[in-house]
Amino acid sequence: MNTTGPAEKGLRLIPFRGLRYVPERVGSLAAVTSPPYDVVVRPDGLLHLESADPHNIVRLILPQAATAADRHRQAASTLRRWLAEGVLAPDAEPALYVYEQRKGDLLQRGVIGALALSTPAEGVVLPHEDVMPDIVEDRAALMRATATNLEPLLLTYRSEDGATAAGASGTTAVIERTALRTPLLSTTTEDGFSHRLWSVSDPAELAEIENDLADRQALIADGHHRWATYLRLRDEHPPGAAGPWAYGLVLLVDTARHPLQVKAIHRLLHRLPVADALAALRAEPGSFRVRTVDGTLPEAVEALAEAATADNGTANAFLLAGDGRFHLIDRPDPALLARTVPADRPEEWRGLDATVLHSTLLDHIWRIPDAPEHISYIHDTEAVVEQAERHGSTAVLLHPVREEVVRELARQAVTMPRKSTSFGPKPATGLVLRSLADG
């Protein structure tokens, strides 16, 4: 395969020498893995992972120190030490990696490789969410210091014939054949997911994948900030000399074969007690309908789902928590939305819960800036409620966006508000890394 430069069209996924934990040097593979950096609930989840094993990957993706510069230096120092001690070691030859996640009836398989980078304007890899510049800067500084892609992004594409193994061809066929072989590693993490990883280095199979992906387009399902980081670091290198910086570590999943789940990402409003949030709503009569929902958290989430799926799934609804009760707010005043939601975007964008939350509730009614000291983005429903109750804050729970809405907006090159969706299952961090110093 020619791997001298990025593809002019379609997806170009090239092999690399995976950097992996040496099983004999760690307690267990499960104990050194982590969810993606932005899914780790801090501080509780971070401390739990750090105590699971002294070599847990969280020490690289979320290093702890007094300043950002110290954190990045610490991660680089830790990585160098683990390499010198043989805790991490590169595979002998470049390969693509077939990756499987399984839990009960849920099965997801994809292929991990180094993907040629492209801008949204090129129409090869489509983002669907905006990003926060401070997070991109932090991830870029960490990647500069470590010269390593520490965790793969999750990208999706759709084949024409991948719905069944019998009819599969190209990349999906290679994945299905590979999954019948003995894996490089196999482990089960504490969330109940089993993980298996295989290498693919046969030239014929690599060519089969290359040819299959050459005309395909992908959607960023998870990892917008890391993709923006990849592009920033590529652009820091002279044209034609970016080398390994012109590629980024990704997991590609064919959703015709393995449809992803779409979940919401919730907001934790640090400096806004629930009582103040409700008072601000009542100070603007008719802005939203406000009701207290009795019952448990699952029952309250079900009430949110019912409200959000009214009017053929076009209704806006949110669940507030943090004072020991649940408050459902829905039925926003159309006139209020017309005044507060930007009118220069497609109707699908203007009707998104995340759009209404940020434009109408956060900006207009609660007047909360979208800054880390004011808002945290938390994937886990129980965790965001628990943190709100512990700190006297407000948790805002959202209902997931339908996948077809996400794809349609991405095709129109319209990005959704940041942290609007959570596609999954997400790849575990720590199973395979990519060194940018390895060429």
Short mmCIF file of C-alpha atoms in Angstrom, two decimals:
data_model
loop_
_atom_site.label_atom_id
_atom_site.label_comp_id
_atom_site.label_asym_id
_atom_site.label_seq_id
_atom_site.Cartn_x
_atom_site.Cartn_y
_atom_site.Cartn_z
CA MET A 1 0.00 0.00 0.00
CA ASN A 2 1.17 3.54 -0.74
CA THR A 3 1.16 5.45 2.55
CA THR A 4 3.11 8.56 1.55
CA GLY A 5 0.25 11.06 1.83
CA PRO A 6 -3.45 11.57 2.50
CA ALA A 7 -6.08 10.46 0.03
CA GLU A 8 -7.62 13.01 -2.35
CA LYS A 9 -11.11 11.59 -1.82
CA GLY A 10 -12.82 9.09 0.42
CA LEU A 11 -11.47 7.53 3.58
CA ARG A 12 -7.81 6.50 3.70
CA LEU A 13 -7.03 4.28 6.67
CA ILE A 14 -3.42 3.16 6.97
CA PRO A 15 -1.68 0.62 9.25
CA PHE A 16 0.47 1.67 12.19
CA ARG A 17 2.52 -0.04 14.88
CA GLY A 18 0.09 -0.15 17.75
CA LEU A 19 1.41 0.80 21.16
CA ARG A 20 -0.11 -1.63 23.66
CA TYR A 21 0.14 -2.65 27.29
CA VAL A 22 2.34 -5.67 27.99
CA PRO A 23 -0.03 -7.97 29.95
CA GLU A 24 2.73 -9.34 32.18
CA ARG A 25 3.60 -5.83 33.41
CA VAL A 26 0.12 -4.77 34.59
CA GLY A 27 -2.44 -6.19 37.00
CA SER A 28 -4.97 -6.79 34.24
CA LEU A 29 -5.88 -5.20 30.93
CA ALA A 30 -9.30 -4.27 32.31
CA ALA A 31 -7.67 -2.41 35.23
CA VAL A 32 -5.59 -0.16 32.94
CA THR A 33 -8.39 0.88 30.58
CA SER A 34 -10.65 3.91 30.91
CA PRO A 35 -13.65 5.49 29.23
CA PRO A 36 -12.75 8.38 26.87
CA TYR A 37 -11.36 11.42 28.69
CA ASP A 38 -14.59 13.42 28.43
CA VAL A 39 -16.74 10.60 29.83
CA VAL A 40 -14.74 10.17 33.04
CA VAL A 41 -16.77 11.74 35.85
CA ARG A 42 -14.47 13.91 37.92
CA PRO A 43 -13.34 13.69 40.64
CA ASP A 44 -14.94 10.39 41.72
CA GLY A 45 -14.45 8.40 38.52
CA LEU A 46 -10.93 9.75 38.07
CA LEU A 47 -9.89 8.66 41.56
CA HIS A 48 -11.48 5.25 41.03
CA LEU A 49 -9.51 4.69 37.83
CA GLU A 50 -6.24 5.92 39.33
CA SER A 51 -6.61 3.45 42.18
CA ALA A 52 -7.54 0.53 39.89
CA ASP A 53 -3.93 0.13 38.72
CA PRO A 54 -0.84 2.40 38.96
CA HIS A 55 -0.57 2.16 35.16
CA ASN A 56 -4.17 3.06 34.32
CA ILE A 57 -4.34 5.03 31.07
CA VAL A 58 -6.20 7.85 32.86
CA ARG A 59 -2.78 8.99 34.11
CA LEU A 60 -1.99 9.86 30.49
CA ILE A 61 -5.34 11.20 29.24
CA LEU A 62 -6.22 13.13 32.43
CA PRO A 63 -2.95 13.77 34.29
CA GLN A 64 -3.26 15.63 37.60
CA ALA A 65 -1.03 18.58 38.45
CA ALA A 66 -1.28 22.21 39.55
CA THR A 67 -1.12 23.79 36.09
CA ALA A 68 -1.97 22.73 32.56
CA ALA A 69 1.70 22.84 31.54
CA ASP A 70 2.62 20.64 34.50
CA ARG A 71 -0.14 18.18 33.62
CA HIS A 72 1.10 17.81 30.06
CA ARG A 73 4.74 17.44 31.14
CA GLN A 74 3.69 14.84 33.68
CA ALA A 75 1.82 12.82 31.06
CA ALA A 76 4.84 12.88 28.74
CA SER A 77 7.16 11.85 31.57
CA THR A 78 4.83 9.03 32.62
CA LEU A 79 4.60 7.76 29.04
CA ARG A 80 8.40 7.78 28.62
CA ARG A 81 8.80 5.90 31.90
CA TRP A 82 6.23 3.25 30.97
CA LEU A 83 7.95 2.73 27.62
CA ALA A 84 11.38 2.43 29.27
CA GLU A 85 10.02 -0.03 31.84
CA GLY A 86 8.28 -2.14 29.19
CA VAL A 87 4.78 -1.43 30.51
CA LEU A 88 3.87 -0.26 27.01
CA ALA A 89 5.52 -1.64 23.86
CA PRO A 90 4.98 -1.21 20.11
CA ASP A 91 3.82 -4.11 17.98
CA ALA A 92 6.42 -5.64 15.69
CA GLU A 93 4.81 -4.60 12.40
CA PRO A 94 2.27 -2.04 11.17
CA ALA A 95 -1.33 -3.25 11.15
CA LEU A 96 -4.94 -2.24 11.21
CA TYR A 97 -6.82 -3.53 14.24
CA VAL A 98 -10.24 -5.17 14.32
CA TYR A 99 -11.97 -4.23 17.57
CA GLU A 100 -15.02 -5.92 19.10
CA GLN A 101 -17.23 -4.82 21.99
CA ARG A 102 -19.95 -7.10 23.31
CA LYS A 103 -22.46 -6.89 26.17
CA GLY A 104 -25.46 -9.18 26.21
CA ASP A 105 -27.21 -8.85 22.85
CA LEU A 106 -25.19 -5.77 21.89
CA LEU A 107 -22.31 -6.45 19.50
CA GLN A 108 -20.17 -3.83 17.79
CA ARG A 109 -17.18 -4.44 15.55
CA GLY A 110 -15.03 -1.97 13.66
CA VAL A 111 -11.51 -1.33 12.44
CA ILE A 112 -8.91 0.90 14.09
CA GLY A 113 -6.29 2.66 11.99
CA ALA A 114 -4.60 5.96 11.19
CA LEU A 115 -7.01 8.00 9.07
CA ALA A 116 -5.87 10.69 6.63
CA LEU A 117 -7.11 14.02 8.00
CA SER A 118 -9.46 16.27 6.07
CA THR A 119 -11.34 19.49 6.75
CA PRO A 120 -15.15 19.59 6.88
CA ALA A 121 -15.15 21.52 3.58
CA GLU A 122 -13.65 18.48 1.84
CA GLY A 123 -16.77 16.47 2.71
CA VAL A 124 -14.93 13.27 3.63
CA VAL A 125 -15.28 13.33 7.43
CA LEU A 126 -18.38 15.19 8.59
CA PRO A 127 -18.61 16.76 12.04
CA HIS A 128 -22.02 17.37 13.55
CA GLU A 129 -21.16 19.39 16.67
CA ASP A 130 -19.35 22.61 17.51
CA VAL A 131 -16.27 22.44 19.74
CA MET A 132 -14.97 24.43 22.71
CA PRO A 133 -11.64 26.14 21.92
CA ASP A 134 -10.22 25.69 25.43
CA ILE A 135 -10.67 21.93 25.25
CA VAL A 136 -9.07 21.75 21.80
CA GLU A 137 -6.10 23.76 23.10
CA ASP A 138 -5.71 21.47 26.11
CA ARG A 139 -5.90 18.29 24.00
CA ALA A 140 -3.44 19.78 21.49
CA ALA A 141 -0.94 20.65 24.22
CA LEU A 142 -1.24 17.14 25.65
CA MET A 143 -0.72 15.56 22.22
CA ARG A 144 2.27 17.79 21.49
CA ALA A 145 3.88 16.80 24.79
CA THR A 146 3.29 13.07 24.40
CA ALA A 147 3.58 12.86 20.58
CA THR A 148 0.93 10.14 20.82
CA ASN A 149 -2.70 9.58 19.82
CA LEU A 150 -3.83 8.29 23.21
CA GLU A 151 -7.37 7.22 22.30
CA PRO A 152 -9.29 6.56 19.07
CA LEU A 153 -12.17 8.68 17.85
CA LEU A 154 -15.41 6.90 16.92
CA LEU A 155 -16.39 7.43 13.28
CA THR A 156 -19.24 5.78 11.38
CA TYR A 157 -19.99 5.04 7.75
CA ARG A 158 -22.67 3.01 5.98
CA SER A 159 -21.97 0.23 3.50
CA GLU A 160 -24.51 -1.01 0.99
CA ASP A 161 -24.20 -4.68 1.87
CA GLY A 162 -22.96 -4.86 5.45
CA ALA A 163 -26.29 -5.54 7.16
CA THR A 164 -25.58 -9.27 7.35
CA ALA A 165 -22.34 -11.16 7.60
CA ALA A 166 -23.34 -13.40 4.68
CA GLY A 167 -23.75 -10.47 2.31
CA ALA A 168 -20.78 -8.44 3.55
CA SER A 169 -17.84 -7.46 1.39
CA GLY A 170 -14.83 -5.18 1.66
CA THR A 171 -14.02 -3.88 5.15
CA THR A 172 -16.95 -5.62 6.82
CA ALA A 173 -15.97 -8.96 5.26
CA VAL A 174 -12.40 -8.60 6.51
CA ILE A 175 -13.70 -7.77 9.99
CA GLU A 176 -15.98 -10.81 10.05
CA ARG A 177 -13.21 -13.16 8.89
CA THR A 178 -10.74 -11.71 11.37
CA ALA A 179 -13.16 -12.15 14.28
CA LEU A 180 -12.96 -15.94 13.75
CA ARG A 181 -9.23 -15.91 14.57
CA THR A 182 -7.42 -15.87 17.90
CA PRO A 183 -7.37 -12.30 19.23
CA LEU A 184 -4.32 -10.34 20.38
CA LEU A 185 -6.14 -9.53 23.60
CA SER A 186 -9.41 -10.21 25.35
CA THR A 187 -10.72 -8.57 28.51
CA THR A 188 -13.95 -7.62 30.26
CA THR A 189 -14.24 -4.18 31.88
CA GLU A 190 -16.26 -3.41 34.99
CA ASP A 191 -19.12 -1.96 32.93
CA GLY A 192 -19.81 -5.50 31.68
CA PHE A 193 -18.43 -5.02 28.16
CA SER A 194 -16.08 -7.63 26.78
CA HIS A 195 -13.38 -6.35 24.43
CA ARG A 196 -11.33 -8.23 21.83
CA LEU A 197 -8.64 -6.93 19.49
CA TRP A 198 -7.03 -8.51 16.41
CA SER A 199 -4.32 -7.24 14.04
CA VAL A 200 -4.70 -7.23 10.26
CA SER A 201 -1.39 -7.06 8.37
CA ASP A 202 -1.96 -9.29 5.34
CA PRO A 203 -1.38 -7.11 2.23
CA ALA A 204 -4.41 -8.56 0.41
CA GLU A 205 -6.75 -7.80 3.32
CA LEU A 206 -5.28 -4.32 3.77
CA ALA A 207 -5.86 -3.67 0.06
CA GLU A 208 -9.44 -4.95 0.38
CA ILE A 209 -10.10 -2.42 3.15
CA GLU A 210 -8.33 0.39 1.28
CA ASN A 211 -10.37 -0.17 -1.89
CA ASP A 212 -13.63 -0.45 0.03
CA LEU A 213 -13.15 2.82 1.94
CA ALA A 214 -11.79 4.85 -0.99
CA ASP A 215 -15.17 6.37 -1.93
CA ARG A 216 -16.80 6.44 1.50
CA GLN A 217 -17.77 9.33 3.74
CA ALA A 218 -17.73 9.18 7.55
CA LEU A 219 -19.58 10.94 10.35
CA ILE A 220 -17.78 11.83 13.57
CA ALA A 221 -19.87 10.04 16.16
CA ASP A 222 -17.62 10.76 19.15
CA GLY A 223 -14.45 12.83 19.30
CA HIS A 224 -15.09 16.24 17.74
CA HIS A 225 -12.55 17.95 19.99
CA ARG A 226 -9.89 15.36 19.23
CA TRP A 227 -10.55 15.64 15.47
CA ALA A 228 -10.19 19.44 15.73
CA THR A 229 -6.98 18.79 17.68
CA TYR A 230 -5.65 16.52 14.94
CA LEU A 231 -6.32 19.23 12.34
CA ARG A 232 -4.67 21.94 14.43
CA LEU A 233 -1.52 19.89 14.96
CA ARG A 234 -1.35 18.89 11.30
CA ASP A 235 -1.54 22.55 10.31
CA GLU A 236 1.32 23.39 12.68
CA HIS A 237 3.64 21.30 10.51
CA PRO A 238 4.87 22.55 7.10
CA PRO A 239 2.79 21.40 4.10
CA GLY A 240 4.13 18.13 2.76
CA ALA A 241 6.13 17.50 5.92
CA ALA A 242 3.34 16.69 8.36
CA GLY A 243 4.10 12.97 8.06
CA PRO A 244 2.40 11.10 10.91
CA TRP A 245 0.67 14.33 12.01
CA ALA A 246 -1.39 14.17 8.80
CA TYR A 247 -3.22 11.14 10.20
CA GLY A 248 -5.22 10.50 13.36
CA LEU A 249 -6.22 7.42 15.33
CA VAL A 250 -9.85 6.39 14.70
CA LEU A 251 -12.26 3.47 15.08
CA LEU A 252 -14.46 3.11 11.98
CA VAL A 253 -17.79 1.33 12.43
CA ASP A 254 -20.16 0.33 9.61
CA THR A 255 -23.59 1.25 10.98
CA ALA A 256 -25.33 -0.80 8.32
CA ARG A 257 -23.86 -3.79 10.17
CA HIS A 258 -23.65 -2.38 13.71
CA PRO A 259 -26.07 0.52 14.38
CA LEU A 260 -24.88 2.80 17.16
CA GLN A 261 -26.85 3.92 20.18
CA VAL A 262 -27.50 7.65 20.59
CA LYS A 263 -27.68 9.08 24.10
CA ALA A 264 -27.88 12.59 25.51
CA ILE A 265 -25.15 14.55 27.27
CA HIS A 266 -26.45 16.34 30.35
CA ARG A 267 -25.45 19.71 31.85
CA LEU A 268 -24.37 20.47 35.40
CA LEU A 269 -24.84 24.17 36.22
CA HIS A 270 -22.36 24.69 39.05
CA ARG A 271 -23.44 28.08 40.35
CA LEU A 272 -27.20 27.82 39.87
CA PRO A 273 -29.29 26.19 42.64
CA VAL A 274 -32.53 24.58 41.48
CA ALA A 275 -34.61 27.08 43.46
CA ASP A 276 -33.00 29.95 41.55
CA ALA A 277 -33.48 28.17 38.21
CA LEU A 278 -37.18 27.71 38.90
CA ALA A 279 -37.57 31.29 40.17
CA ALA A 280 -36.08 32.65 36.95
CA LEU A 281 -38.55 30.61 34.92
CA ARG A 282 -41.49 31.83 36.98
CA ALA A 283 -40.25 35.42 36.63
CA GLU A 284 -40.99 35.13 32.92
CA PRO A 285 -44.62 33.84 32.97
CA GLY A 286 -45.56 31.48 30.16
CA SER A 287 -41.97 30.91 29.08
CA PHE A 288 -42.17 27.17 29.83
CA ARG A 289 -44.58 24.85 31.56
CA VAL A 290 -43.02 23.72 34.87
CA ARG A 291 -44.16 20.57 36.71
CA THR A 292 -42.76 18.54 39.59
CA VAL A 293 -42.42 14.85 38.72
CA ASP A 294 -42.94 12.32 41.51
CA GLY A 295 -41.07 9.04 41.69
CA THR A 296 -37.58 7.69 41.08
CA LEU A 297 -34.98 8.93 38.63
CA PRO A 298 -35.89 6.27 36.02
CA GLU A 299 -39.55 7.30 36.30
CA ALA A 300 -38.62 10.96 35.90
CA VAL A 301 -36.48 10.16 32.86
CA GLU A 302 -39.43 8.28 31.38
CA ALA A 303 -41.61 11.37 31.90
CA LEU A 304 -38.95 13.41 30.11
CA ALA A 305 -38.98 10.95 27.19
CA GLU A 306 -42.77 11.18 26.90
CA ALA A 307 -42.67 14.98 26.85
CA ALA A 308 -39.75 15.13 24.40
CA THR A 309 -41.37 12.74 21.91
CA ALA A 310 -44.68 14.62 21.75
CA ASP A 311 -45.66 16.26 18.46
CA ASN A 312 -43.87 13.56 16.44
CA GLY A 313 -40.65 14.03 18.37
CA THR A 314 -40.39 17.79 17.80
CA ALA A 315 -41.24 18.97 21.33
CA ASN A 316 -38.64 20.54 23.62
CA ALA A 317 -38.41 19.22 27.18
CA PHE A 318 -35.85 19.22 29.99
CA LEU A 319 -35.61 17.67 33.44
CA LEU A 320 -34.11 19.69 36.31
CA ALA A 321 -32.66 17.95 39.38
CA GLY A 322 -30.48 18.76 42.35
CA ASP A 323 -32.87 19.57 45.20
CA GLY A 324 -34.05 16.01 45.86
CA ARG A 325 -36.93 16.32 43.41
CA PHE A 326 -37.40 16.35 39.64
CA HIS A 327 -38.87 19.26 37.69
CA LEU A 328 -40.05 18.81 34.11
CA ILE A 329 -40.02 21.92 31.94
CA ASP A 330 -41.57 21.76 28.49
CA ARG A 331 -43.92 23.57 26.06
CA PRO A 332 -41.76 26.65 25.48
CA ASP A 333 -43.54 29.79 24.33
CA PRO A 334 -43.17 30.01 20.51
CA ALA A 335 -42.78 33.78 20.72
CA LEU A 336 -39.96 33.38 23.22
CA LEU A 337 -38.21 30.90 20.92
CA ALA A 338 -38.62 33.27 17.98
CA ARG A 339 -36.90 36.05 19.98
CA THR A 340 -34.05 33.97 21.41
CA VAL A 341 -33.15 31.23 18.89
CA PRO A 342 -31.06 32.34 15.87
CA ALA A 343 -33.17 32.37 12.72
CA ASP A 344 -30.32 31.83 10.25
CA ARG A 345 -30.18 28.05 10.67
CA PRO A 346 -32.33 25.18 9.34
CA GLU A 347 -35.57 24.35 11.12
CA GLU A 348 -34.11 21.05 12.42
CA TRP A 349 -31.31 22.97 14.15
CA ARG A 350 -33.64 25.59 15.65
CA GLY A 351 -35.81 22.85 17.13
CA LEU A 352 -33.02 20.91 18.85
CA ASP A 353 -33.25 20.64 22.63
CA ALA A 354 -29.60 21.68 22.90
CA THR A 355 -30.29 24.79 20.79
CA VAL A 356 -33.25 25.80 22.96
CA LEU A 357 -31.31 25.01 26.15
CA HIS A 358 -28.35 27.21 25.22
CA SER A 359 -30.11 30.01 23.33
CA THR A 360 -33.25 30.37 25.43
CA LEU A 361 -32.59 28.95 28.89
CA LEU A 362 -28.86 29.45 29.47
CA ASP A 363 -28.37 32.69 27.53
CA HIS A 364 -31.72 34.44 28.02
CA ILE A 365 -33.44 33.19 31.18
CA TRP A 366 -30.59 31.97 33.41
CA ARG A 367 -27.84 34.15 31.86
CA ILE A 368 -25.13 31.53 32.35
CA PRO A 369 -21.97 31.73 30.21
CA ASP A 370 -20.84 28.53 28.51
CA ALA A 371 -17.56 28.30 30.42
CA PRO A 372 -16.07 25.39 32.43
CA GLU A 373 -16.46 27.19 35.75
CA HIS A 374 -20.21 27.48 35.10
CA ILE A 375 -21.13 24.34 33.12
CA SER A 376 -19.90 20.74 33.07
CA TYR A 377 -21.01 18.19 30.48
CA ILE A 378 -21.73 14.77 31.99
CA HIS A 379 -22.83 11.67 30.09
CA ASP A 380 -24.10 9.56 33.00
CA THR A 381 -27.61 10.36 34.24
CA GLU A 382 -27.13 9.17 37.82
CA ALA A 383 -23.76 10.90 38.11
CA VAL A 384 -25.02 14.32 37.03
CA VAL A 385 -27.97 14.15 39.47
CA GLU A 386 -25.73 12.98 42.32
CA GLN A 387 -23.24 15.79 41.72
CA ALA A 388 -25.99 18.40 41.56
CA GLU A 389 -27.46 17.21 44.86
CA ARG A 390 -24.05 17.04 46.52
CA HIS A 391 -23.04 20.57 45.55
CA GLY A 392 -26.40 22.38 45.54
CA SER A 393 -26.27 22.83 41.77
CA THR A 394 -28.73 22.21 38.97
CA ALA A 395 -28.59 19.19 36.68
CA VAL A 396 -30.31 19.64 33.32
CA LEU A 397 -31.19 16.28 31.76
CA LEU A 398 -31.83 16.05 28.03
CA HIS A 399 -33.50 13.47 25.80
CA PRO A 400 -31.38 11.96 22.96
CA VAL A 401 -31.50 13.41 19.46
CA ARG A 402 -32.68 11.08 16.71
CA GLU A 403 -29.76 9.80 14.62
CA GLU A 404 -31.42 10.76 11.32
CA VAL A 405 -31.54 14.40 12.47
CA VAL A 406 -27.82 14.30 13.27
CA ARG A 407 -26.93 12.88 9.85
CA GLU A 408 -29.16 15.27 7.94
CA LEU A 409 -27.65 18.32 9.62
CA ALA A 410 -24.14 16.96 9.02
CA ARG A 411 -24.94 16.51 5.32
CA GLN A 412 -26.03 20.16 5.23
CA ALA A 413 -22.72 21.16 6.89
CA VAL A 414 -24.69 22.51 9.86
CA THR A 415 -23.07 21.79 13.22
CA MET A 416 -25.17 21.17 16.30
CA PRO A 417 -24.51 22.92 19.64
CA ARG A 418 -21.50 21.42 21.40
CA LYS A 419 -22.06 18.22 23.35
CA SER A 420 -25.48 17.56 21.81
CA THR A 421 -25.12 13.80 21.38
CA SER A 422 -23.33 10.79 22.79
CA PHE A 423 -22.93 7.93 20.34
CA GLY A 424 -21.90 4.54 21.63
CA PRO A 425 -20.72 2.17 22.68
CA LYS A 426 -17.48 4.13 22.76
CA PRO A 427 -14.13 2.37 22.39
CA ALA A 428 -12.28 1.70 25.61
CA THR A 429 -9.20 3.87 26.01
CA GLY A 430 -5.92 2.03 26.61
CA LEU A 431 -6.25 -1.01 24.35
CA VAL A 432 -4.17 0.47 21.52
CA LEU A 433 -2.33 3.80 21.20
CA ARG A 434 -0.51 5.35 18.22
CA SER A 435 2.92 6.92 18.61
CA LEU A 436 3.51 9.91 16.34
CA ALA A 437 7.24 9.47 16.84
CA ASP A 438 7.10 6.08 15.18
CA GLY A 439 6.51 7.46 11.67
#
